[in-house]
């Protein structure tokens, strides 16, 4: 009994082209089935036999086909990708990894499949050696696999193939630097998706000719969808240059009625209840090599200042103003446009420094594709400031190029321009100053360019970097003012509370005030016990009055009991306080010589502290 | 005692901030290297000067003038790409240095692709001043404004009038702007993703394989934006939107 449990697909290359099947993969039925089986899995035990096997989906293939190599690891989970060694005769593309759990006769196995696409690069019998894998500390190896690669059928009889590809060049005998349009043309009779195009072009400068063009064409009664992928090639050396075979990887899609698959990894591609399926086929279509005979440019009629421009070009020159005052600016615009290697155009303005101060602008370059060829325009702008009044002549400018169609050199020239320069029309007094400045400014001729010197002030070579310790300091300095403000706000609020709440204010100062008075009494060293007892009694009553926000201090020791008990004081404290006050009262009437001043004061301080702790 | 403790600690940190304590021996060592390198440069022994400037950098000194001098040395050696790369590093620390601006402009003008180093984005246009200060300056400005803000708030606590109210609101707005500027600068410095082409010419491919299609070519000194790195290749992007893969060793970062 074989039962598929679940499947996880990873890897950047895995089935990126199988978008059609994604919706099936997440179909409702699939989710229900997978959920049930996951629960079942959790309740089952895994079998632990580990094995590694390698297999291919076909052993005979043509140069246009690809084979799928699968390495299946049974009995282990969470396996890292297995790197494949280079295989002579094949290009190998990893297509990712998938995992599944399989139950065979009640035993559960974890299966991990690593898939690789093998694209043949030569014909013949090719053996894939045993693949050695180290997993979980043990070595495993697969059986060798032999594949036979034959010449592509499509290259023999193209009308029988669902898709084929051709390489076409616009000119097989171009001149050096001449634009050659190179087109890879895909003919397809079935739905096809282009996956990759590989071609190793050497000896050319290449420019893209835009998006592929699609159109239909009937060949021998068969309708093909044709896709042209074009680029412009500019040969950079003479002699025979090969355009090697281009490999166009495509995925052909055939829609057909399906049959149940035995592949446990295949259920999510087609859905468990679907009888329609899309069969895909990977093809690596190849073009034939093309050999270009690149000719050197003829020496005959070659102009002296020729700058390797090949194509058809035009030149125009224009002045923004033909009548200006001294100090004003007229812009000279030179436009060079046409088809060919327009990017290589270079234009240097002849020396006009005896008549003008010249300010060149950055050249503008535009390129576009016209009739499947590169066209473009380079625009050079120069601001001309005349140095003196009079009629100035801008000489004609010329451009040499080689026209490969007419096989000869040509020169395009602009018309000469005249510029009438009048004296400045500004006011007399201003004109004198302006005239001087303007005459001085253009007279500074730039003779060369250089960089500014190195920096040598050693004190500037301290580290500008911000390290972690500095970052911490920055953070602290950012936070501290905020914290200080919070503290200040708290103090302010507290002060406001004291100001607005006299009970609280009295309570806060009660102990401090009592202690100050007791200290004063200590320092007075009086022998008068009556006075001492009276003072101690007053201090204690005042303290209690402040603490309990009572008006006056003329309450008796009995009243103390009532007032203190009504608050939070413990009974024994109340009793002690009451007794102490009674003691002070009796001392005022019958002094006791045995009682010493220090002891009495200490006793008072002690009771004050105990009362303070209560509140 | 308590009254002076907190301000004392604060002042100590401020002192540390403005006067970081360097390892004196190492600082002397690097200073003598730079001194020698400067001498070699003046004697036109640029190869030796480059070696010494580079060794000062390798010792961990991050300094705008050091990058600037190394850039100058590479210009003299004809390495336009490396010169631009070092000037761009220097610009992080010396955003307003006129000599640096001039030399960087000079170097870029001598490249084939003429790609400017200036970034244009809506955020950069709105916060146009961000690139006029380095990260340290941004942080110090932020700290100063932060202190001003809390002081204004403290004054407001004791004395509430229209003038102080307006002042604290203005300082708060400036603080928010400064915070945003610092965040933008921090982000642009920590996500430094520019690269400079160091080889004379490189082919930019459609994928991470030399056999892939060449999309376009770049030349020494071209400034590119690096989007990601994978298996010895950089995915690069130009300001006009062109992108592709280039070998990592051809690009200096």
Coordinates of N, CA and C in Angstrom, one line a residue, chain A residues 289-409:
Chain A
X289 N 25.9 27.5 -35.9 CA 26.8 28.6 -35.9 C 26.9 29.4 -37.2
X290 N 27.2 30.7 -37.0 CA 27.3 31.6 -38.2 C 28.7 32.2 -38.2
X291 N 29.2 32.2 -39.4 CA 30.6 32.7 -39.5 C 30.5 34.0 -40.3
X292 N 31.0 35.1 -39.7 CA 31.0 36.4 -40.4 C 32.4 36.7 -40.9
X293 N 32.5 37.1 -42.1 CA 33.8 37.5 -42.7 C 33.8 39.1 -42.5
X294 N 34.5 39.5 -41.5 CA 34.5 41.0 -41.2 C 35.6 41.6 -42.0
X295 N 35.3 42.6 -42.8 CA 36.2 43.2 -43.7 C 36.8 44.5 -43.1
X296 N 38.1 44.7 -43.4 CA 38.6 46.0 -42.9 C 38.1 47.2 -43.8
X297 N 38.1 48.4 -43.3 CA 37.6 49.5 -44.1 C 38.6 49.8 -45.2
X298 N 38.2 50.2 -46.4 CA 39.1 50.4 -47.5 C 40.0 51.6 -47.2
X299 N 41.2 51.6 -47.6 CA 42.2 52.7 -47.4 C 42.0 53.8 -48.4
X300 N 41.4 53.4 -49.5 CA 41.2 54.4 -50.6 C 40.2 55.4 -50.2
X301 N 40.5 56.7 -50.4 CA 39.6 57.8 -50.1 C 39.4 58.0 -48.6
X302 N 40.2 57.3 -47.8 CA 40.0 57.4 -46.3 C 40.4 58.8 -45.8
X303 N 39.5 59.6 -45.2 CA 39.9 61.0 -44.8 C 40.9 60.9 -43.6
X304 N 41.7 61.9 -43.5 CA 42.7 62.0 -42.5 C 42.1 61.9 -41.0
X305 N 41.1 62.6 -40.9 CA 40.5 62.7 -39.5 C 39.3 61.7 -39.3
X306 N 39.4 60.6 -40.0 CA 38.3 59.6 -39.9 C 38.3 59.0 -38.5
X307 N 37.1 58.9 -37.9 CA 37.0 58.4 -36.5 C 36.1 57.1 -36.4
X308 N 36.2 56.2 -37.4 CA 35.6 54.9 -37.3 C 34.1 55.0 -37.2
X309 N 33.5 56.0 -37.8 CA 32.0 56.0 -37.9 C 31.5 55.3 -39.1
X310 N 30.7 54.2 -38.8 CA 30.2 53.4 -39.9 C 28.7 53.5 -39.9
X311 N 28.1 53.9 -41.0 CA 26.7 54.0 -41.1 C 26.3 55.1 -42.0
X312 N 25.1 55.7 -41.8 CA 24.6 56.8 -42.5 C 24.3 58.0 -41.5
X313 N 25.1 59.1 -41.7 CA 24.9 60.1 -40.7 C 24.7 61.5 -41.3
X314 N 24.1 62.3 -40.5 CA 23.9 63.7 -41.0 C 24.4 64.7 -39.9
X315 N 24.7 65.9 -40.3 CA 25.2 66.9 -39.3 C 24.5 68.2 -39.6
X316 N 24.1 68.8 -38.5 CA 23.5 70.2 -38.6 C 24.1 71.1 -37.5
X317 N 24.2 72.3 -37.9 CA 24.7 73.3 -36.9 C 23.7 74.5 -36.9
X318 N 23.5 75.0 -35.7 CA 22.5 76.1 -35.6 C 22.9 77.1 -34.5
X319 N 22.6 78.3 -34.7 CA 22.9 79.4 -33.8 C 21.6 79.9 -33.2
X320 N 21.5 80.0 -31.9 CA 20.3 80.4 -31.2 C 20.0 81.9 -31.6
X321 N 21.0 82.8 -31.7 CA 20.8 84.2 -32.0 C 21.9 84.5 -33.1
X322 N 21.5 85.3 -34.1 CA 22.6 85.7 -35.0 C 23.0 87.2 -34.8
X323 N 22.2 87.9 -34.0 CA 22.6 89.3 -33.7 C 22.6 89.5 -32.2
X324 N 23.7 89.7 -31.6 CA 23.8 89.9 -30.1 C 24.8 91.1 -29.8
X325 N 24.7 91.5 -28.5 CA 25.6 92.5 -28.1 C 26.9 91.8 -27.5
X326 N 27.9 92.6 -27.3 CA 29.1 92.2 -26.7 C 28.8 91.7 -25.2
X327 N 29.2 90.6 -24.9 CA 28.9 90.0 -23.5 C 27.7 89.1 -23.5
X328 N 26.8 89.2 -24.5 CA 25.7 88.3 -24.6 C 26.1 87.0 -25.1
X329 N 25.2 86.0 -25.0 CA 25.5 84.6 -25.3 C 24.6 84.2 -26.5
X330 N 25.3 83.5 -27.4 CA 24.5 82.8 -28.5 C 24.9 81.3 -28.4
X331 N 23.9 80.4 -28.4 CA 24.2 79.0 -28.3 C 24.4 78.3 -29.6
X332 N 25.5 77.7 -29.8 CA 25.8 77.0 -31.0 C 25.4 75.5 -30.8
X333 N 24.5 74.9 -31.6 CA 24.1 73.6 -31.4 C 24.5 72.7 -32.6
X334 N 25.3 71.7 -32.3 CA 25.7 70.8 -33.4 C 24.9 69.5 -33.2
X335 N 24.2 69.0 -34.2 CA 23.4 67.7 -34.0 C 24.0 66.8 -35.0
X336 N 24.4 65.6 -34.5 CA 24.8 64.5 -35.4 C 23.8 63.4 -35.2
X337 N 23.2 62.9 -36.3 CA 22.2 61.9 -36.2 C 22.3 60.9 -37.4
X338 N 21.7 59.8 -37.2 CA 21.7 58.8 -38.2 C 21.7 57.4 -37.7
X339 N 22.0 56.4 -38.6 CA 22.0 55.0 -38.2 C 23.4 54.5 -38.3
X340 N 23.7 53.6 -37.3 CA 25.1 53.1 -37.2 C 25.6 53.2 -35.8
X341 N 26.9 53.2 -35.7 CA 27.6 53.3 -34.4 C 27.6 54.7 -33.9
X342 N 26.4 55.3 -33.7 CA 26.3 56.7 -33.3 C 26.9 56.9 -31.9
X343 N 27.0 55.9 -31.1 CA 27.6 56.0 -29.8 C 29.0 56.4 -29.8
X344 N 29.7 56.1 -31.0 CA 31.1 56.3 -31.1 C 31.4 57.7 -31.6
X345 N 30.4 58.5 -31.9 CA 30.6 59.9 -32.4 C 31.3 60.7 -31.4
X346 N 32.4 61.4 -31.9 CA 33.1 62.4 -31.1 C 33.2 63.7 -31.9
X347 N 33.0 64.8 -31.2 CA 33.0 66.0 -32.0 C 33.8 67.0 -31.1
X348 N 34.8 67.6 -31.8 CA 35.6 68.7 -31.1 C 35.4 69.9 -31.9
X349 N 35.0 71.0 -31.1 CA 34.8 72.3 -31.8 C 36.2 72.9 -32.2
X350 N 36.3 73.4 -33.4 CA 37.5 74.0 -33.8 C 37.8 75.2 -32.9
X351 N 39.1 75.6 -32.9 CA 39.5 76.7 -32.0 C 38.9 78.1 -32.4
X352 N 38.0 78.6 -31.6 CA 37.3 79.9 -31.8 C 37.7 80.9 -30.8
X353 N 38.8 80.6 -30.1 CA 39.2 81.4 -28.9 C 39.6 82.9 -29.3
X354 N 39.9 83.1 -30.5 CA 40.3 84.5 -30.9 C 39.1 85.3 -31.1
X355 N 37.9 84.7 -31.2 CA 36.7 85.5 -31.4 C 35.7 85.4 -30.2
X356 N 35.7 84.2 -29.6 CA 34.7 83.9 -28.6 C 35.3 83.3 -27.3
X357 N 34.6 83.5 -26.2 CA 34.9 82.6 -25.1 C 33.8 81.5 -25.2
X358 N 34.3 80.3 -25.2 CA 33.4 79.1 -25.5 C 33.2 78.3 -24.2
X359 N 31.9 78.1 -23.9 CA 31.5 77.3 -22.7 C 30.8 76.0 -23.2
X360 N 31.5 74.9 -23.2 CA 30.8 73.7 -23.7 C 29.8 73.1 -22.7
X361 N 28.8 72.6 -23.2 CA 27.8 71.9 -22.3 C 28.0 70.4 -22.5
X362 N 27.4 69.6 -21.5 CA 27.5 68.1 -21.6 C 26.8 67.6 -22.8
X363 N 27.4 66.8 -23.7 CA 26.6 66.3 -24.8 C 25.4 65.5 -24.4
X364 N 24.4 65.6 -25.2 CA 23.2 64.8 -25.0 C 23.1 63.7 -26.0
X365 N 22.8 62.5 -25.6 CA 22.8 61.3 -26.4 C 21.4 60.6 -26.3
X366 N 20.8 60.4 -27.5 CA 19.6 59.6 -27.5 C 19.7 58.5 -28.5
X367 N 19.2 57.4 -28.2 CA 19.3 56.2 -29.1 C 18.0 55.5 -29.2
X368 N 17.6 55.1 -30.3 CA 16.3 54.4 -30.5 C 16.5 53.3 -31.6
X369 N 15.5 52.5 -31.7 CA 15.5 51.4 -32.8 C 14.6 51.8 -33.9
X370 N 15.0 51.8 -35.1 CA 14.2 52.1 -36.2 C 14.5 51.1 -37.3
X371 N 13.4 50.4 -37.8 CA 13.5 49.4 -38.8 C 14.5 48.3 -38.3
X372 N 14.5 47.9 -37.1 CA 15.3 46.9 -36.5 C 16.8 47.3 -36.6
X373 N 17.1 48.6 -36.6 CA 18.5 49.1 -36.6 C 18.6 50.2 -35.5
X374 N 19.9 50.3 -35.1 CA 20.1 51.3 -34.1 C 20.2 52.7 -34.7
X375 N 19.4 53.6 -34.3 CA 19.5 55.0 -34.7 C 19.8 55.9 -33.5
X376 N 20.3 57.0 -33.7 CA 20.5 57.9 -32.6 C 20.9 59.3 -32.9
X377 N 21.0 60.1 -31.9 CA 21.4 61.5 -32.1 C 22.3 62.0 -31.0
X378 N 23.4 62.6 -31.3 CA 24.2 63.3 -30.3 C 24.1 64.8 -30.5
X379 N 23.9 65.5 -29.5 CA 23.8 66.9 -29.6 C 24.9 67.6 -28.7
X380 N 25.7 68.4 -29.4 CA 26.7 69.2 -28.6 C 26.3 70.6 -28.6
X381 N 26.3 71.2 -27.4 CA 26.0 72.7 -27.3 C 27.2 73.4 -26.8
X382 N 27.4 74.6 -27.3 CA 28.4 75.5 -26.9 C 27.9 76.9 -26.7
X383 N 28.1 77.5 -25.6 CA 27.7 78.9 -25.4 C 28.8 79.8 -25.8
X384 N 28.5 80.6 -26.8 CA 29.6 81.5 -27.4 C 29.4 82.9 -26.8
X385 N 30.4 83.5 -26.2 CA 30.4 84.8 -25.8 C 31.4 85.6 -26.6
X386 N 30.9 86.5 -27.5 CA 31.9 87.3 -28.3 C 32.8 88.2 -27.5
X387 N 34.0 88.3 -27.9 CA 35.0 89.1 -27.2 C 34.9 90.6 -27.7
X388 N 34.6 90.7 -29.0 CA 34.6 92.1 -29.6 C 33.4 92.2 -30.5
X389 N 33.1 93.5 -30.8 CA 32.0 93.7 -31.7 C 32.5 93.5 -33.1
X390 N 31.5 93.4 -34.0 CA 31.8 93.1 -35.5 C 31.0 91.9 -36.0
X391 N 31.3 91.6 -37.2 CA 30.6 90.4 -37.8 C 31.5 89.2 -37.7
X392 N 31.1 88.2 -37.0 CA 31.9 87.0 -36.8 C 31.4 85.9 -37.6
X393 N 32.3 85.1 -38.1 CA 31.9 84.0 -38.9 C 32.2 82.7 -38.2
X394 N 31.1 81.9 -38.1 CA 31.3 80.5 -37.5 C 31.6 79.6 -38.7
X395 N 32.7 79.0 -38.8 CA 33.1 78.2 -40.0 C 32.2 76.9 -40.1
X396 N 32.1 76.3 -41.3 CA 31.4 75.1 -41.4 C 32.1 74.0 -40.6
X397 N 31.3 73.0 -40.1 CA 31.8 71.9 -39.4 C 31.6 70.6 -40.3
X398 N 32.5 69.7 -40.2 CA 32.3 68.5 -41.1 C 32.5 67.2 -40.3
X399 N 31.9 66.2 -40.8 CA 31.9 64.9 -40.2 C 32.1 63.8 -41.2
X400 N 33.2 63.0 -41.0 CA 33.5 61.9 -42.0 C 32.9 60.6 -41.5
X401 N 32.4 59.8 -42.4 CA 31.9 58.5 -42.0 C 32.0 57.6 -43.3
X402 N 32.0 56.3 -43.0 CA 32.0 55.3 -44.0 C 30.6 54.7 -44.2
X403 N 30.1 54.7 -45.4 CA 28.7 54.2 -45.7 C 28.9 52.8 -46.2
X404 N 28.6 51.7 -45.5 CA 28.8 50.4 -45.9 C 27.9 50.0 -47.1
X405 N 26.8 50.7 -47.3 CA 25.9 50.3 -48.4 C 26.5 50.8 -49.7
X406 N 27.1 52.0 -49.7 CA 27.7 52.6 -50.9 C 29.2 52.3 -50.9
X407 N 29.7 51.6 -49.9 CA 31.1 51.2 -49.8 C 32.1 52.3 -50.0
X408 N 31.8 53.5 -49.5 CA 32.7 54.6 -49.7 C 32.6 55.6 -48.5
X409 N 33.6 56.5 -48.4 CA 33.6 57.5 -47.4 C 32.9 58.7 -47.8

